mmCIF file of C-alpha atoms in Angstrom:
data_model
loop_
_atom_site.group_PDB
_atom_site.id
_atom_site.type_symbol
_atom_site.label_atom_id
_atom_site.label_comp_id
_atom_site.label_asym_id
_atom_site.label_seq_id
_atom_site.Cartn_x
_atom_site.Cartn_y
_atom_site.Cartn_z
ATOM 1 C CA MET A 19 -2.204 -31.386 14.417
ATOM 2 C CA SER A 20 0.481 -33.988 13.692
ATOM 3 C CA ILE A 21 -2.220 -36.666 13.384
ATOM 4 C CA SER A 22 -3.890 -34.770 10.512
ATOM 5 C CA LYS A 23 -2.574 -36.264 7.275
ATOM 6 C CA SER A 24 -4.417 -37.342 4.144
ATOM 7 C CA ASP A 25 -2.603 -39.304 1.453
ATOM 8 C CA SER A 26 -5.684 -39.036 -0.767
ATOM 9 C CA TYR A 27 -5.780 -35.239 -0.476
ATOM 10 C CA ALA A 28 -2.034 -35.097 -1.114
ATOM 11 C CA ALA A 29 -2.520 -37.154 -4.274
ATOM 12 C CA ALA A 30 -4.976 -34.469 -5.445
ATOM 13 C CA GLY A 31 -2.285 -31.824 -4.965
ATOM 14 C CA VAL A 32 -3.005 -30.498 -1.474
ATOM 15 C CA ASP A 33 -0.502 -31.218 1.297
ATOM 16 C CA VAL A 34 -2.096 -30.253 4.620
ATOM 17 C CA THR A 35 1.169 -30.917 6.440
ATOM 18 C CA ALA A 36 2.786 -28.069 4.474
ATOM 19 C CA GLY A 37 0.222 -25.767 6.051
ATOM 20 C CA TYR A 38 1.293 -26.847 9.527
ATOM 21 C CA ALA A 39 4.949 -26.324 8.593
ATOM 22 C CA SER A 40 4.114 -22.826 7.350
ATOM 23 C CA THR A 41 2.327 -21.988 10.602
ATOM 24 C CA ASN A 42 5.318 -23.083 12.648
ATOM 25 C CA LEU A 43 7.623 -20.886 10.563
ATOM 26 C CA ILE A 44 5.481 -17.758 10.687
ATOM 27 C CA LYS A 45 4.137 -17.904 14.252
ATOM 28 C CA PRO A 46 7.116 -16.105 15.914
ATOM 29 C CA MET A 47 7.026 -13.386 13.232
ATOM 30 C CA VAL A 48 3.293 -12.883 13.623
ATOM 31 C CA GLU A 49 3.518 -12.668 17.400
ATOM 32 C CA SER A 50 6.199 -9.969 17.068
ATOM 33 C CA THR A 51 3.487 -7.612 15.736
ATOM 34 C CA TYR A 52 1.214 -7.999 18.765
ATOM 35 C CA ILE A 53 0.144 -4.785 20.454
ATOM 36 C CA PRO A 54 -2.137 -4.174 23.457
ATOM 37 C CA GLY A 55 -5.591 -5.421 22.541
ATOM 38 C CA VAL A 56 -4.594 -8.714 20.937
ATOM 39 C CA ILE A 57 -6.324 -11.652 22.589
ATOM 40 C CA GLY A 58 -5.010 -15.174 22.115
ATOM 41 C CA THR A 59 -2.486 -16.248 19.537
ATOM 42 C CA LEU A 60 -2.210 -17.739 16.057
ATOM 43 C CA GLY A 61 -4.159 -20.906 15.376
ATOM 44 C CA GLY A 62 -7.750 -20.131 16.300
ATOM 45 C CA PHE A 63 -10.674 -19.813 13.922
ATOM 46 C CA GLY A 64 -10.869 -16.045 14.382
ATOM 47 C CA GLY A 65 -8.540 -13.272 15.478
ATOM 48 C CA CYS A 66 -9.644 -11.421 18.600
ATOM 49 C CA PHE A 67 -8.892 -7.811 19.446
ATOM 50 C CA ALA A 68 -10.251 -5.749 22.351
ATOM 51 C CA LEU A 69 -11.193 -2.147 21.556
ATOM 52 C CA PRO A 70 -8.853 0.323 23.272
ATOM 53 C CA ALA A 71 -10.213 2.488 26.066
ATOM 54 C CA GLY A 72 -10.469 6.264 25.984
ATOM 55 C CA TYR A 73 -12.911 6.696 23.111
ATOM 56 C CA GLU A 74 -16.291 8.305 23.731
ATOM 57 C CA GLU A 75 -17.773 7.307 20.382
ATOM 58 C CA PRO A 76 -15.345 4.878 18.730
ATOM 59 C CA VAL A 77 -15.852 4.286 15.032
ATOM 60 C CA LEU A 78 -14.257 1.313 13.270
ATOM 61 C CA VAL A 79 -12.919 1.968 9.787
ATOM 62 C CA SER A 80 -12.038 -0.989 7.551
ATOM 63 C CA GLY A 81 -10.270 -1.459 4.252
ATOM 64 C CA THR A 82 -9.351 -4.383 2.033
ATOM 65 C CA ASP A 83 -7.123 -4.711 -1.023
ATOM 66 C CA GLY A 84 -4.552 -6.888 -2.721
ATOM 67 C CA VAL A 85 -1.141 -6.566 -4.336
ATOM 68 C CA GLY A 86 -2.369 -7.036 -7.898
ATOM 69 C CA THR A 87 -0.199 -7.951 -10.872
ATOM 70 C CA LYS A 88 2.917 -6.634 -9.192
ATOM 71 C CA LEU A 89 3.049 -10.201 -7.902
ATOM 72 C CA LYS A 90 4.264 -11.255 -11.365
ATOM 73 C CA LEU A 91 7.566 -9.565 -10.561
ATOM 74 C CA ALA A 92 7.850 -11.520 -7.328
ATOM 75 C CA TYR A 93 7.427 -14.778 -9.256
ATOM 76 C CA LEU A 94 9.939 -13.831 -11.949
ATOM 77 C CA MET A 95 12.520 -12.468 -9.513
ATOM 78 C CA ASP A 96 11.861 -15.178 -6.932
ATOM 79 C CA LYS A 97 11.671 -12.409 -4.338
ATOM 80 C CA HIS A 98 8.741 -12.716 -1.964
ATOM 81 C CA ASP A 99 9.674 -10.763 1.176
ATOM 82 C CA THR A 100 8.414 -7.316 0.075
ATOM 83 C CA VAL A 101 4.978 -7.846 -1.491
ATOM 84 C CA GLY A 102 3.508 -8.298 1.982
ATOM 85 C CA VAL A 103 4.404 -4.680 2.729
ATOM 86 C CA ASP A 104 2.454 -3.681 -0.380
ATOM 87 C CA CYS A 105 -0.546 -5.673 0.821
ATOM 88 C CA VAL A 106 -0.609 -3.960 4.218
ATOM 89 C CA ALA A 107 0.062 -0.536 2.715
ATOM 90 C CA MET A 108 -2.821 -0.691 0.278
ATOM 91 C CA CYS A 109 -5.212 -1.247 3.189
ATOM 92 C CA VAL A 110 -3.837 0.962 5.966
ATOM 93 C CA ASN A 111 -3.081 3.907 3.683
ATOM 94 C CA ASP A 112 -6.757 3.903 2.768
ATOM 95 C CA ILE A 113 -8.125 3.871 6.299
ATOM 96 C CA ILE A 114 -5.727 6.565 7.543
ATOM 97 C CA CYS A 115 -7.412 8.872 5.003
ATOM 98 C CA GLY A 116 -10.343 8.927 7.433
ATOM 99 C CA GLY A 117 -8.055 9.591 10.382
ATOM 100 C CA ALA A 118 -8.325 6.015 11.664
ATOM 101 C CA LYS A 119 -5.405 4.406 13.475
ATOM 102 C CA PRO A 120 -4.993 0.807 12.219
ATOM 103 C CA LEU A 121 -5.515 -1.778 14.954
ATOM 104 C CA PHE A 122 -5.145 -5.121 13.245
ATOM 105 C CA PHE A 123 -4.592 -6.826 9.899
ATOM 106 C CA LEU A 124 -5.446 -10.191 8.358
ATOM 107 C CA ASP A 125 -3.976 -11.638 5.174
ATOM 108 C CA TYR A 126 -5.197 -14.176 2.620
ATOM 109 C CA MET A 127 -2.854 -16.190 0.430
ATOM 110 C CA ALA A 128 -4.031 -18.522 -2.316
ATOM 111 C CA MET A 129 -1.457 -20.606 -4.160
ATOM 112 C CA GLY A 130 -0.972 -23.591 -6.410
ATOM 113 C CA LYS A 131 1.437 -25.254 -4.009
ATOM 114 C CA ASN A 132 2.235 -24.318 -0.437
ATOM 115 C CA ILE A 133 5.997 -24.110 -0.139
ATOM 116 C CA PRO A 134 6.471 -23.335 3.581
ATOM 117 C CA GLU A 135 9.705 -21.378 3.154
ATOM 118 C CA ARG A 136 8.185 -19.177 0.446
ATOM 119 C CA THR A 137 5.034 -18.672 2.493
ATOM 120 C CA ALA A 138 7.188 -17.567 5.415
ATOM 121 C CA GLU A 139 8.943 -15.036 3.159
ATOM 122 C CA ILE A 140 5.590 -13.595 2.089
ATOM 123 C CA VAL A 141 4.445 -13.297 5.698
ATOM 124 C CA LYS A 142 7.769 -11.674 6.580
ATOM 125 C CA GLY A 143 6.725 -8.765 4.370
ATOM 126 C CA VAL A 144 3.255 -8.631 5.910
ATOM 127 C CA VAL A 145 4.838 -8.502 9.368
ATOM 128 C CA GLU A 146 7.129 -5.660 8.297
ATOM 129 C CA GLY A 147 4.174 -3.737 6.918
ATOM 130 C CA CYS A 148 2.212 -4.211 10.129
ATOM 131 C CA LYS A 149 5.144 -2.934 12.175
ATOM 132 C CA GLN A 150 5.452 0.143 9.950
ATOM 133 C CA ALA A 151 1.742 0.793 10.429
ATOM 134 C CA GLY A 152 1.774 0.039 14.157
ATOM 135 C CA CYS A 153 -0.929 -2.627 13.906
ATOM 136 C CA ALA A 154 -1.108 -6.313 14.819
ATOM 137 C CA LEU A 155 -1.285 -9.266 12.449
ATOM 138 C CA ILE A 156 -3.942 -11.322 14.229
ATOM 139 C CA GLY A 157 -4.799 -13.962 11.644
ATOM 140 C CA GLY A 158 -4.995 -15.018 8.051
ATOM 141 C CA GLU A 159 -5.579 -17.871 5.671
ATOM 142 C CA THR A 160 -3.393 -19.891 3.351
ATOM 143 C CA ALA A 161 -5.298 -21.801 0.681
ATOM 144 C CA GLU A 162 -3.602 -24.401 -1.509
ATOM 145 C CA MET A 163 -5.552 -24.436 -4.794
ATOM 146 C CA PRO A 164 -3.990 -26.701 -7.436
ATOM 147 C CA GLY A 165 -5.620 -26.314 -10.822
ATOM 148 C CA ILE A 166 -6.530 -22.697 -10.092
ATOM 149 C CA TYR A 167 -2.994 -21.371 -9.603
ATOM 150 C CA PRO A 168 0.244 -22.730 -11.102
ATOM 151 C CA GLU A 169 2.598 -24.245 -8.525
ATOM 152 C CA ASN A 170 4.939 -21.256 -8.505
ATOM 153 C CA GLU A 171 2.268 -18.552 -8.342
ATOM 154 C CA TYR A 172 0.034 -17.146 -5.637
ATOM 155 C CA ASP A 173 -2.302 -14.277 -4.871
ATOM 156 C CA LEU A 174 -2.096 -12.080 -1.796
ATOM 157 C CA ALA A 175 -4.797 -9.872 -0.336
ATOM 158 C CA GLY A 176 -5.540 -8.389 3.075
ATOM 159 C CA TYR A 177 -7.946 -6.611 5.345
ATOM 160 C CA SER A 178 -7.397 -4.043 8.090
ATOM 161 C CA THR A 179 -9.550 -2.362 10.718
ATOM 162 C CA GLY A 180 -8.716 0.922 12.440
ATOM 163 C CA ILE A 181 -10.358 3.166 14.988
ATOM 164 C CA VAL A 182 -11.158 6.870 15.221
ATOM 165 C CA GLU A 183 -13.222 9.062 17.503
ATOM 166 C CA LYS A 184 -16.467 9.870 15.702
ATOM 167 C CA SER A 185 -15.952 13.610 16.154
ATOM 168 C CA LYS A 186 -12.469 13.330 14.625
ATOM 169 C CA ILE A 187 -13.310 11.488 11.416
ATOM 170 C CA LEU A 188 -11.533 13.304 8.595
ATOM 171 C CA ASP A 189 -13.690 14.652 5.783
ATOM 172 C CA SER A 190 -13.808 17.665 3.492
ATOM 173 C CA SER A 191 -16.422 19.676 5.418
ATOM 174 C CA ALA A 192 -13.872 22.249 6.650
ATOM 175 C CA MET A 193 -11.990 22.498 3.337
ATOM 176 C CA GLU A 194 -11.887 25.970 1.827
ATOM 177 C CA ALA A 195 -10.249 27.912 -0.963
ATOM 178 C CA GLY A 196 -6.711 28.826 0.050
ATOM 179 C CA ASP A 197 -5.938 25.515 1.759
ATOM 180 C CA VAL A 198 -2.507 24.208 0.864
ATOM 181 C CA LEU A 199 -2.044 20.813 -0.771
ATOM 182 C CA ILE A 200 0.907 18.868 0.604
ATOM 183 C CA GLY A 201 2.332 15.943 -1.324
ATOM 184 C CA LEU A 202 4.116 13.064 0.392
ATOM 185 C CA ALA A 203 6.727 11.370 -1.755
ATOM 186 C CA SER A 204 6.127 7.836 -2.942
ATOM 187 C CA SER A 205 8.730 5.078 -3.027
ATOM 188 C CA GLY A 206 8.063 4.380 -6.703
ATOM 189 C CA CYS A 207 5.175 2.748 -8.529
ATOM 190 C CA HIS A 208 3.826 1.337 -5.252
ATOM 191 C CA SER A 209 1.305 -1.383 -6.187
ATOM 192 C CA ASN A 210 -0.648 0.197 -9.014
ATOM 193 C CA GLY A 211 -0.503 0.282 -12.791
ATOM 194 C CA PHE A 212 1.532 -2.907 -13.122
ATOM 195 C CA SER A 213 -0.548 -4.290 -15.981
ATOM 196 C CA LEU A 214 0.647 -1.265 -17.956
ATOM 197 C CA VAL A 215 4.176 -1.501 -16.531
ATOM 198 C CA ARG A 216 4.445 -5.120 -17.645
ATOM 199 C CA LYS A 217 3.133 -4.247 -21.110
ATOM 200 C CA VAL A 218 5.475 -1.265 -21.567
ATOM 201 C CA PHE A 219 8.602 -3.240 -20.695
ATOM 202 C CA ASP A 220 7.293 -6.533 -22.191
ATOM 203 C CA ILE A 221 8.154 -8.194 -18.893
ATOM 204 C CA ASP A 222 6.043 -11.310 -19.407
ATOM 205 C CA ASN A 223 7.759 -12.156 -22.703
ATOM 206 C CA ASP A 224 11.218 -10.816 -21.826
ATOM 207 C CA PRO A 225 11.777 -11.216 -18.066
ATOM 208 C CA ASP A 226 15.493 -10.497 -18.553
ATOM 209 C CA VAL A 227 14.511 -6.830 -18.921
ATOM 210 C CA LEU A 228 14.193 -6.747 -15.128
ATOM 211 C CA GLY A 229 17.975 -6.702 -14.962
ATOM 212 C CA ARG A 230 18.382 -3.769 -17.382
ATOM 213 C CA TYR A 231 18.270 0.066 -17.231
ATOM 214 C CA THR A 232 20.828 0.063 -14.401
ATOM 215 C CA ASP A 233 22.603 3.227 -15.627
ATOM 216 C CA ARG A 234 19.353 5.123 -16.125
ATOM 217 C CA LEU A 235 17.777 4.142 -12.809
ATOM 218 C CA GLY A 236 20.853 3.561 -10.661
ATOM 219 C CA LYS A 237 19.815 -0.045 -10.103
ATOM 220 C CA PRO A 238 18.212 -2.809 -12.165
ATOM 221 C CA LEU A 239 14.645 -2.206 -13.344
ATOM 222 C CA GLY A 240 13.309 -5.111 -11.303
ATOM 223 C CA GLU A 241 14.687 -3.720 -8.046
ATOM 224 C CA VAL A 242 13.085 -0.355 -8.730
ATOM 225 C CA LEU A 243 9.712 -1.821 -9.630
ATOM 226 C CA ILE A 244 9.474 -4.250 -6.710
ATOM 227 C CA THR A 245 10.242 -1.545 -4.125
ATOM 228 C CA PRO A 246 7.378 -1.824 -1.615
ATOM 229 C CA THR A 247 4.644 0.748 -1.168
ATOM 230 C CA LYS A 248 5.340 3.472 1.367
ATOM 231 C CA ILE A 249 3.149 3.388 4.471
ATOM 232 C CA TYR A 250 1.957 6.828 5.609
ATOM 233 C CA VAL A 251 0.139 5.954 8.838
ATOM 234 C CA LYS A 252 2.642 7.239 11.383
ATOM 235 C CA PRO A 253 3.384 10.618 9.752
ATOM 236 C CA VAL A 254 -0.334 11.358 9.356
ATOM 237 C CA LEU A 255 -1.008 10.394 12.980
ATOM 238 C CA CYS A 256 1.901 12.635 13.979
ATOM 239 C CA LEU A 257 0.278 15.604 12.237
ATOM 240 C CA LEU A 258 -3.046 14.910 13.918
ATOM 241 C CA ASP A 259 -1.417 14.504 17.333
ATOM 242 C CA GLU A 260 0.283 17.878 16.894
ATOM 243 C CA GLY A 261 -3.021 19.593 16.143
ATOM 244 C CA ILE A 262 -2.707 20.022 12.374
ATOM 245 C CA ALA A 263 -6.229 20.468 10.992
ATOM 246 C CA ILE A 264 -6.238 18.130 8.008
ATOM 247 C CA HIS A 265 -9.101 19.049 5.686
ATOM 248 C CA GLY A 266 -8.753 16.061 3.396
ATOM 249 C CA ILE A 267 -6.462 13.160 2.492
ATOM 250 C CA SER A 268 -6.157 11.249 -0.753
ATOM 251 C CA HIS A 269 -4.218 8.000 -1.161
ATOM 252 C CA ILE A 270 -2.862 8.082 -4.720
ATOM 253 C CA THR A 271 -3.436 4.556 -5.974
ATOM 254 C CA GLY A 272 -4.776 3.156 -9.262
ATOM 255 C CA GLY A 273 -6.264 5.982 -11.291
ATOM 256 C CA GLY A 274 -3.515 8.364 -10.243
ATOM 257 C CA PHE A 275 -4.224 12.020 -9.503
ATOM 258 C CA TYR A 276 -7.320 12.358 -11.662
ATOM 259 C CA GLU A 277 -9.270 9.581 -9.975
ATOM 260 C CA ASN A 278 -8.115 9.836 -6.376
ATOM 261 C CA VAL A 279 -7.693 13.533 -5.550
ATOM 262 C CA PRO A 280 -11.355 14.327 -6.386
ATOM 263 C CA ARG A 281 -12.400 11.771 -3.747
ATOM 264 C CA MET A 282 -11.197 14.119 -0.997
ATOM 265 C CA MET A 283 -12.501 17.367 -2.482
ATOM 266 C CA LYS A 284 -15.451 19.387 -1.237
ATOM 267 C CA GLU A 285 -18.061 20.213 -3.870
ATOM 268 C CA GLY A 286 -17.352 23.537 -5.552
ATOM 269 C CA LEU A 287 -13.636 23.417 -4.813
ATOM 270 C CA CYS A 288 -10.744 22.467 -7.057
ATOM 271 C CA ALA A 289 -7.307 21.006 -6.333
ATOM 272 C CA GLU A 290 -4.771 22.879 -8.437
ATOM 273 C CA ILE A 291 -1.671 20.711 -8.547
ATOM 274 C CA ASP A 292 1.656 22.085 -9.782
ATOM 275 C CA THR A 293 3.847 19.185 -10.872
ATOM 276 C CA SER A 294 6.926 21.425 -10.992
ATOM 277 C CA THR A 295 6.983 21.543 -7.176
ATOM 278 C CA TYR A 296 8.775 18.200 -6.876
ATOM 279 C CA PRO A 297 11.209 16.143 -8.965
ATOM 280 C CA LEU A 298 9.566 13.485 -11.158
ATOM 281 C CA PRO A 299 11.197 10.118 -10.357
ATOM 282 C CA GLU A 300 13.171 8.602 -13.223
ATOM 283 C CA ILE A 301 11.046 5.444 -13.368
ATOM 284 C CA PHE A 302 8.011 7.450 -14.493
ATOM 285 C CA LYS A 303 10.022 9.311 -17.133
ATOM 286 C CA LEU A 304 11.240 5.945 -18.429
ATOM 287 C CA LEU A 305 7.729 4.495 -18.509
ATOM 288 C CA ALA A 306 6.423 7.469 -20.465
ATOM 289 C CA GLU A 307 9.296 7.328 -22.971
ATOM 290 C CA VAL A 308 9.409 3.579 -23.571
ATOM 291 C CA GLY A 309 5.636 3.242 -23.673
ATOM 292 C CA ASP A 310 5.012 6.506 -25.569
ATOM 293 C CA ILE A 311 2.409 7.351 -22.920
ATOM 294 C CA PRO A 312 0.901 10.864 -22.851
ATOM 295 C CA MET A 313 1.480 12.713 -19.582
ATOM 296 C CA ARG A 314 -2.287 13.004 -19.031
ATOM 297 C CA ASP A 315 -2.476 9.201 -19.034
ATOM 298 C CA MET A 316 0.558 8.931 -16.774
ATOM 299 C CA TYR A 317 -1.085 11.145 -14.139
ATOM 300 C CA ASN A 318 -4.302 9.163 -14.591
ATOM 301 C CA THR A 319 -2.588 5.817 -13.957
ATOM 302 C CA PHE A 320 0.405 6.215 -11.645
ATOM 303 C CA ASN A 321 1.200 8.139 -8.461
ATOM 304 C CA MET A 322 4.002 9.941 -10.352
ATOM 305 C CA GLY A 323 6.129 10.243 -7.226
ATOM 306 C CA ILE A 324 3.395 11.406 -4.823
ATOM 307 C CA GLY A 325 1.782 8.666 -2.748
ATOM 308 C CA MET A 326 -0.505 10.792 -0.602
ATOM 309 C CA VAL A 327 -1.990 14.296 -0.827
ATOM 310 C CA LEU A 328 -3.155 16.288 2.212
ATOM 311 C CA ALA A 329 -5.120 19.519 2.374
ATOM 312 C CA VAL A 330 -4.257 21.746 5.349
ATOM 313 C CA PRO A 331 -5.016 25.367 6.318
ATOM 314 C CA ALA A 332 -2.548 27.809 4.776
ATOM 315 C CA ASP A 333 -1.417 29.056 8.196
ATOM 316 C CA GLN A 334 -0.468 25.492 9.242
ATOM 317 C CA ALA A 335 1.307 24.435 6.057
ATOM 318 C CA ASP A 336 4.827 25.339 7.198
ATOM 319 C CA GLN A 337 4.339 23.588 10.536
ATOM 320 C CA ALA A 338 2.974 20.497 8.785
ATOM 321 C CA LEU A 339 5.927 20.364 6.402
ATOM 322 C CA ALA A 340 8.383 20.739 9.300
ATOM 323 C CA LEU A 341 6.686 17.926 11.218
ATOM 324 C CA LEU A 342 6.738 15.648 8.192
ATOM 325 C CA GLU A 343 10.443 16.321 7.702
ATOM 326 C CA LYS A 344 11.012 15.514 11.367
ATOM 327 C CA CYS A 345 9.200 12.205 10.791
ATOM 328 C CA GLY A 346 11.596 11.400 7.955
ATOM 329 C CA GLU A 347 9.125 12.127 5.163
ATOM 330 C CA THR A 348 9.930 13.924 1.933
ATOM 331 C CA ALA A 349 7.056 16.350 1.364
ATOM 332 C CA CYS A 350 6.329 19.406 -0.760
ATOM 333 C CA ARG A 351 3.818 22.187 -1.323
ATOM 334 C CA LEU A 352 2.036 20.473 -4.161
ATOM 335 C CA GLY A 353 -0.601 23.079 -4.890
ATOM 336 C CA ILE A 354 -3.586 24.927 -3.561
ATOM 337 C CA VAL A 355 -7.341 24.575 -3.160
ATOM 338 C CA THR A 356 -9.326 27.059 -5.238
ATOM 339 C CA GLU A 357 -12.931 27.606 -6.140
ATOM 340 C CA GLY A 358 -13.935 25.830 -9.312
ATOM 341 C CA SER A 359 -16.114 23.233 -10.964
ATOM 342 C CA ASP A 360 -13.230 20.901 -11.823
ATOM 343 C CA ALA A 361 -12.289 18.705 -8.898
ATOM 344 C CA VAL A 362 -8.624 18.593 -9.922
ATOM 345 C CA VAL A 363 -6.351 20.454 -12.345
ATOM 346 C CA VAL A 364 -2.870 19.057 -12.946
ATOM 347 C CA LYS A 365 -0.425 21.394 -14.631
#
C-alpha cells in the first residue's frame, strides 16, 4: 500500500495515506475482538465469519444504527473514545431483544479530514463495545469527505449480526396478564434525545455549559452526558441460559417508554409501569427543570433511567432479579402486564 499516493487527490482534500496510517493504528485493537468464527484479518474487501455449529435452524438477526447528535459533544469536548461504545450498543441492544447473540460488528465513519490518532480513538470505543457484547469487529469503512463534513467533525454508524435458534426467537406469543416487568438501569441518556438535550442546555451556542452543574450532578454536565450507552447483551443471555422464560424485551431508545414498550407487547395486553419503583437519575430531573419539559414528554423522549424492559413470568421474577444482580446489573420490578387496550400506561 505504500506505493499508493496521489498528490492530486490530496490537493482536493483527501489524503489516502492517512487511511493507511489509521489502519495500522487500529489493526491490533480490532484483532483483540476476534472470537471463534472470524476468518482472515483486517484489510480485505469483506469481513468473513463462519456460522457456529450446534444450531438446528439458525436464524440471523441484524441491526444497524448510529450515534446521532451525541457526536456534537465528542467534537466540543475533544473526547472520542466512548462514542464507539454507543454505536455498538445501539445495534446489539436491538438484536438481543429477539434473543440473538451478536456474532460480529462493522462500523462506518465519514469525516471531513482523517486524523489517524482521532480515528484510532473512535475505534477504541467500538472495540470496547464489541468486547462488552462478546462479538467480533470484522471490518468497517473510513470515508474522508471534505466539503460534506467540516474537518473536525465526523459521523459514526454501525451494523451487527447475531444468531438465534429459530425455536428460541423471543416474541410476545407467551406473554400474559400477571407477567412482571423488570427494568434494567441505564447509564444515563445513552444515545437518544440529544437534539433536545443540546437545545435545553444551549450547548451549541454555549459549549462552556458542559463544564457546569458539577454540584448538582456530582461531575460536570459534559461527563454525565457523554457517558456511553449500557450494553445489555450478556445479562440477557445469562437469563436465557438459566432458563428464564422471557416473554418480551424492549430496548428503550428514542421515543422513550411510550414508543418502545408497545413494540414488545401482545395485542390486548397493557404494560403498567410504576415510575416510583426506581430512583429517577438527576440528569433527567435537571433536563425537565431547565427545559420546562412535561413529564409525559420526558417519558416519550428519554429512557428516564431504564435502558431495557423485560417481561417474565411472575413465578420467575425473583430468580431473574437475583441473576441480574449477580451479573452486576441494577434492576427493579418496574410494573406488571395487565389486560387492556392501551399498550403502555406510565404512572
